Amino acid sequence: MTASTQVEEGCISFNFYEDTARPDNFVFIEKFEDENANKHHTQTAHFNTFVEGLSEFLREPLHAEAYKATKI
């Protein structure tokens, strides 16, 4: 999914991390140009295939948070 996402129009960065303190905890940090680019990403085949296949590996429900950055 990383390679497919990184070439999407509007994708600034897409990174995947494993928590060193909790090796079973993973974090995706995605940055898109705007909300429309992020919305488009969540409607792609590779995103939906990934999310659907992920459930068999989760001990807890998938948790997602979105943040909007502003310049200060």
mmCIF file of N, CA and C in Angstrom:
data_model
loop_
_atom_site.group_PDB
_atom_site.id
_atom_site.type_symbol
_atom_site.label_atom_id
_atom_site.label_comp_id
_atom_site.label_asym_id
_atom_site.label_seq_id
_atom_site.Cartn_x
_atom_site.Cartn_y
_atom_site.Cartn_z
ATOM 1 N N MET A 1 0.821 -1.186 0.000
ATOM 2 C CA MET A 1 0.000 0.000 0.000
ATOM 3 C C MET A 1 0.869 1.255 0.000
ATOM 4 N N THR A 2 2.030 1.196 0.620
ATOM 5 C CA THR A 2 2.884 2.381 0.694
ATOM 6 C C THR A 2 3.225 2.919 -0.686
ATOM 7 N N ALA A 3 3.706 2.065 -1.572
ATOM 8 C CA ALA A 3 4.111 2.512 -2.910
ATOM 9 C C ALA A 3 2.932 3.103 -3.674
ATOM 10 N N SER A 4 1.774 2.471 -3.585
ATOM 11 C CA SER A 4 0.584 2.970 -4.287
ATOM 12 C C SER A 4 0.151 4.326 -3.752
ATOM 13 N N THR A 5 0.223 4.500 -2.446
ATOM 14 C CA THR A 5 -0.203 5.760 -1.840
ATOM 15 C C THR A 5 0.769 6.888 -2.165
ATOM 16 N N GLN A 6 2.058 6.608 -2.140
ATOM 17 C CA GLN A 6 3.053 7.653 -2.365
ATOM 18 C C GLN A 6 2.969 8.277 -3.755
ATOM 19 N N VAL A 7 2.391 7.575 -4.714
ATOM 20 C CA VAL A 7 2.272 8.141 -6.067
ATOM 21 C C VAL A 7 0.901 8.762 -6.323
ATOM 22 N N GLU A 8 0.023 8.736 -5.336
ATOM 23 C CA GLU A 8 -1.292 9.356 -5.495
ATOM 24 C C GLU A 8 -1.152 10.868 -5.612
ATOM 25 N N GLU A 9 -1.972 11.457 -6.466
ATOM 26 C CA GLU A 9 -2.001 12.911 -6.566
ATOM 27 C C GLU A 9 -2.452 13.478 -5.221
ATOM 28 N N GLY A 10 -1.720 14.435 -4.707
ATOM 29 C CA GLY A 10 -2.074 15.059 -3.439
ATOM 30 C C GLY A 10 -1.395 14.450 -2.229
ATOM 31 N N CYS A 11 -0.691 13.328 -2.411
ATOM 32 C CA CYS A 11 0.015 12.714 -1.282
ATOM 33 C C CYS A 11 1.362 13.411 -1.100
ATOM 34 N N ILE A 12 1.570 13.976 0.069
ATOM 35 C CA ILE A 12 2.839 14.625 0.383
ATOM 36 C C ILE A 12 3.795 13.615 1.005
ATOM 37 N N SER A 13 3.293 12.815 1.936
ATOM 38 C CA SER A 13 4.121 11.771 2.543
ATOM 39 C C SER A 13 3.232 10.679 3.120
ATOM 40 N N PHE A 14 3.816 9.490 3.218
ATOM 41 C CA PHE A 14 3.123 8.338 3.778
ATOM 42 C C PHE A 14 4.189 7.499 4.464
ATOM 43 N N ASN A 15 4.087 7.367 5.780
ATOM 44 C CA ASN A 15 5.095 6.633 6.541
ATOM 45 C C ASN A 15 4.431 5.639 7.483
ATOM 46 N N PHE A 16 5.129 4.548 7.724
ATOM 47 C CA PHE A 16 4.642 3.439 8.526
ATOM 48 C C PHE A 16 5.682 3.182 9.611
ATOM 49 N N TYR A 17 5.234 3.132 10.865
ATOM 50 C CA TYR A 17 6.152 2.959 11.983
ATOM 51 C C TYR A 17 5.661 1.863 12.929
ATOM 52 N N GLU A 18 6.624 1.197 13.579
ATOM 53 C CA GLU A 18 6.313 0.258 14.647
ATOM 54 C C GLU A 18 6.761 0.894 15.958
ATOM 55 N N ASP A 19 5.901 0.862 16.957
ATOM 56 C CA ASP A 19 6.203 1.418 18.272
ATOM 57 C C ASP A 19 7.254 0.532 18.945
ATOM 58 N N THR A 20 8.429 1.083 19.249
ATOM 59 C CA THR A 20 9.492 0.276 19.852
ATOM 60 C C THR A 20 9.157 -0.147 21.278
ATOM 61 N N ALA A 21 8.318 0.609 21.959
ATOM 62 C CA ALA A 21 7.912 0.246 23.318
ATOM 63 C C ALA A 21 6.815 -0.814 23.313
ATOM 64 N N ARG A 22 6.031 -0.838 22.245
ATOM 65 C CA ARG A 22 4.945 -1.821 22.107
ATOM 66 C C ARG A 22 5.028 -2.402 20.693
ATOM 67 N N PRO A 23 5.806 -3.462 20.507
ATOM 68 C CA PRO A 23 6.061 -3.988 19.165
ATOM 69 C C PRO A 23 4.820 -4.431 18.389
ATOM 70 N N ASP A 24 3.700 -4.561 19.050
ATOM 71 C CA ASP A 24 2.476 -4.945 18.336
ATOM 72 C C ASP A 24 1.630 -3.726 17.971
ATOM 73 N N ASN A 25 2.191 -2.532 18.127
ATOM 74 C CA ASN A 25 1.478 -1.292 17.830
ATOM 75 C C ASN A 25 2.146 -0.610 16.635
ATOM 76 N N PHE A 26 1.346 -0.339 15.602
ATOM 77 C CA PHE A 26 1.870 0.273 14.387
ATOM 78 C C PHE A 26 1.152 1.589 14.119
ATOM 79 N N VAL A 27 1.866 2.514 13.508
ATOM 80 C CA VAL A 27 1.321 3.838 13.237
ATOM 81 C C VAL A 27 1.581 4.194 11.779
ATOM 82 N N PHE A 28 0.551 4.690 11.118
ATOM 83 C CA PHE A 28 0.683 5.247 9.776
ATOM 84 C C PHE A 28 0.548 6.754 9.914
ATOM 85 N N ILE A 29 1.488 7.478 9.358
ATOM 86 C CA ILE A 29 1.379 8.935 9.333
ATOM 87 C C ILE A 29 1.319 9.345 7.874
ATOM 88 N N GLU A 30 0.160 9.862 7.495
ATOM 89 C CA GLU A 30 -0.096 10.240 6.111
ATOM 90 C C GLU A 30 -0.310 11.749 6.052
ATOM 91 N N LYS A 31 0.271 12.373 5.053
ATOM 92 C CA LYS A 31 0.097 13.816 4.881
ATOM 93 C C LYS A 31 -0.354 14.065 3.446
ATOM 94 N N PHE A 32 -1.495 14.740 3.311
ATOM 95 C CA PHE A 32 -2.062 15.047 2.000
ATOM 96 C C PHE A 32 -2.190 16.552 1.834
ATOM 97 N N GLU A 33 -2.219 17.001 0.588
ATOM 98 C CA GLU A 33 -2.310 18.431 0.292
ATOM 99 C C GLU A 33 -3.563 19.069 0.872
ATOM 100 N N ASP A 34 -4.669 18.328 0.855
ATOM 101 C CA ASP A 34 -5.922 18.869 1.373
ATOM 102 C C ASP A 34 -6.872 17.720 1.701
ATOM 103 N N GLU A 35 -8.030 18.072 2.231
ATOM 104 C CA GLU A 35 -9.006 17.056 2.632
ATOM 105 C C GLU A 35 -9.524 16.253 1.443
ATOM 106 N N ASN A 36 -9.634 16.877 0.281
ATOM 107 C CA ASN A 36 -10.094 16.148 -0.906
ATOM 108 C C ASN A 36 -9.114 15.053 -1.302
ATOM 109 N N ALA A 37 -7.823 15.328 -1.213
ATOM 110 C CA ALA A 37 -6.817 14.314 -1.539
ATOM 111 C C ALA A 37 -6.890 13.160 -0.545
ATOM 112 N N ASN A 38 -7.100 13.479 0.727
ATOM 113 C CA ASN A 38 -7.239 12.426 1.731
ATOM 114 C C ASN A 38 -8.503 11.608 1.484
ATOM 115 N N LYS A 39 -9.593 12.273 1.158
ATOM 116 C CA LYS A 39 -10.845 11.567 0.879
ATOM 117 C C LYS A 39 -10.675 10.640 -0.320
ATOM 118 N N HIS A 40 -10.018 11.137 -1.361
ATOM 119 C CA HIS A 40 -9.765 10.299 -2.537
ATOM 120 C C HIS A 40 -8.959 9.059 -2.134
ATOM 121 N N HIS A 41 -7.956 9.245 -1.293
ATOM 122 C CA HIS A 41 -7.118 8.128 -0.836
ATOM 123 C C HIS A 41 -7.963 7.040 -0.172
ATOM 124 N N THR A 42 -8.907 7.446 0.674
ATOM 125 C CA THR A 42 -9.719 6.453 1.392
ATOM 126 C C THR A 42 -10.722 5.747 0.490
ATOM 127 N N GLN A 43 -10.834 6.198 -0.746
ATOM 128 C CA GLN A 43 -11.745 5.558 -1.695
ATOM 129 C C GLN A 43 -11.013 4.711 -2.734
ATOM 130 N N THR A 44 -9.686 4.620 -2.631
ATOM 131 C CA THR A 44 -8.922 3.838 -3.604
ATOM 132 C C THR A 44 -9.035 2.348 -3.305
ATOM 133 N N ALA A 45 -8.824 1.560 -4.338
ATOM 134 C CA ALA A 45 -8.887 0.103 -4.187
ATOM 135 C C ALA A 45 -7.806 -0.391 -3.231
ATOM 136 N N HIS A 46 -6.589 0.139 -3.337
ATOM 137 C CA HIS A 46 -5.512 -0.360 -2.471
ATOM 138 C C HIS A 46 -5.772 -0.034 -0.998
ATOM 139 N N PHE A 47 -6.375 1.109 -0.711
ATOM 140 C CA PHE A 47 -6.710 1.445 0.673
ATOM 141 C C PHE A 47 -7.759 0.473 1.210
ATOM 142 N N ASN A 48 -8.832 0.285 0.467
ATOM 143 C CA ASN A 48 -9.924 -0.575 0.935
ATOM 144 C C ASN A 48 -9.509 -2.031 1.031
ATOM 145 N N THR A 49 -8.699 -2.504 0.111
ATOM 146 C CA THR A 49 -8.191 -3.876 0.188
ATOM 147 C C THR A 49 -7.337 -4.047 1.437
ATOM 148 N N PHE A 50 -6.498 -3.067 1.721
ATOM 149 C CA PHE A 50 -5.642 -3.120 2.905
ATOM 150 C C PHE A 50 -6.473 -3.149 4.184
ATOM 151 N N VAL A 51 -7.426 -2.241 4.309
ATOM 152 C CA VAL A 51 -8.251 -2.162 5.519
ATOM 153 C C VAL A 51 -9.055 -3.448 5.713
ATOM 154 N N GLU A 52 -9.623 -3.974 4.642
ATOM 155 C CA GLU A 52 -10.403 -5.209 4.745
ATOM 156 C C GLU A 52 -9.531 -6.381 5.184
ATOM 157 N N GLY A 53 -8.311 -6.469 4.678
ATOM 158 C CA GLY A 53 -7.419 -7.570 5.031
ATOM 159 C C GLY A 53 -6.779 -7.420 6.395
ATOM 160 N N LEU A 54 -6.777 -6.225 6.920
ATOM 161 C CA LEU A 54 -6.123 -5.943 8.189
ATOM 162 C C LEU A 54 -6.839 -6.562 9.381
ATOM 163 N N SER A 55 -8.132 -6.679 9.320
ATOM 164 C CA SER A 55 -8.928 -7.102 10.480
ATOM 165 C C SER A 55 -8.496 -8.445 11.057
ATOM 166 N N GLU A 56 -8.022 -9.348 10.229
ATOM 167 C CA GLU A 56 -7.634 -10.660 10.750
ATOM 168 C C GLU A 56 -6.377 -10.593 11.620
ATOM 169 N N PHE A 57 -5.635 -9.504 11.561
ATOM 170 C CA PHE A 57 -4.408 -9.367 12.334
ATOM 171 C C PHE A 57 -4.573 -8.500 13.580
ATOM 172 N N LEU A 58 -5.734 -7.912 13.776
ATOM 173 C CA LEU A 58 -5.945 -6.978 14.880
ATOM 174 C C LEU A 58 -6.491 -7.662 16.125
ATOM 175 N N ARG A 59 -5.927 -7.299 17.272
ATOM 176 C CA ARG A 59 -6.472 -7.767 18.546
ATOM 177 C C ARG A 59 -7.550 -6.825 19.048
ATOM 178 N N GLU A 60 -7.488 -5.581 18.587
ATOM 179 C CA GLU A 60 -8.453 -4.552 18.961
ATOM 180 C C GLU A 60 -8.971 -3.905 17.686
ATOM 181 N N PRO A 61 -10.118 -3.236 17.752
ATOM 182 C CA PRO A 61 -10.623 -2.546 16.562
ATOM 183 C C PRO A 61 -9.621 -1.501 16.061
ATOM 184 N N LEU A 62 -9.612 -1.305 14.769
ATOM 185 C CA LEU A 62 -8.755 -0.297 14.153
ATOM 186 C C LEU A 62 -9.105 1.076 14.709
ATOM 187 N N HIS A 63 -8.097 1.842 15.059
ATOM 188 C CA HIS A 63 -8.296 3.186 15.608
ATOM 189 C C HIS A 63 -7.613 4.179 14.678
ATOM 190 N N ALA A 64 -8.342 5.167 14.216
ATOM 191 C CA ALA A 64 -7.775 6.185 13.331
ATOM 192 C C ALA A 64 -8.100 7.572 13.863
ATOM 193 N N GLU A 65 -7.138 8.466 13.740
ATOM 194 C CA GLU A 65 -7.326 9.862 14.129
ATOM 195 C C GLU A 65 -6.856 10.734 12.980
ATOM 196 N N ALA A 66 -7.551 11.819 12.743
ATOM 197 C CA ALA A 66 -7.156 12.767 11.701
ATOM 198 C C ALA A 66 -6.893 14.117 12.349
ATOM 199 N N TYR A 67 -5.846 14.757 11.902
ATOM 200 C CA TYR A 67 -5.484 16.073 12.414
ATOM 201 C C TYR A 67 -5.331 17.027 11.242
ATOM 202 N N LYS A 68 -5.698 18.257 11.451
ATOM 203 C CA LYS A 68 -5.534 19.282 10.432
ATOM 204 C C LYS A 68 -4.459 20.244 10.916
ATOM 205 N N ALA A 69 -3.396 20.361 10.146
ATOM 206 C CA ALA A 69 -2.287 21.239 10.519
ATOM 207 C C ALA A 69 -2.562 22.663 10.060
ATOM 208 N N THR A 70 -2.176 23.599 10.879
ATOM 209 C CA THR A 70 -2.273 25.008 10.504
ATOM 210 C C THR A 70 -0.930 25.673 10.766
ATOM 211 N N LYS A 71 -0.584 26.623 9.929
ATOM 212 C CA LYS A 71 0.665 27.354 10.128
ATOM 213 C C LYS A 71 0.484 28.365 11.247
ATOM 214 N N ILE A 72 1.520 28.487 12.068
ATOM 215 C CA ILE A 72 1.469 29.479 13.145
ATOM 216 C C ILE A 72 2.648 30.420 13.028
#
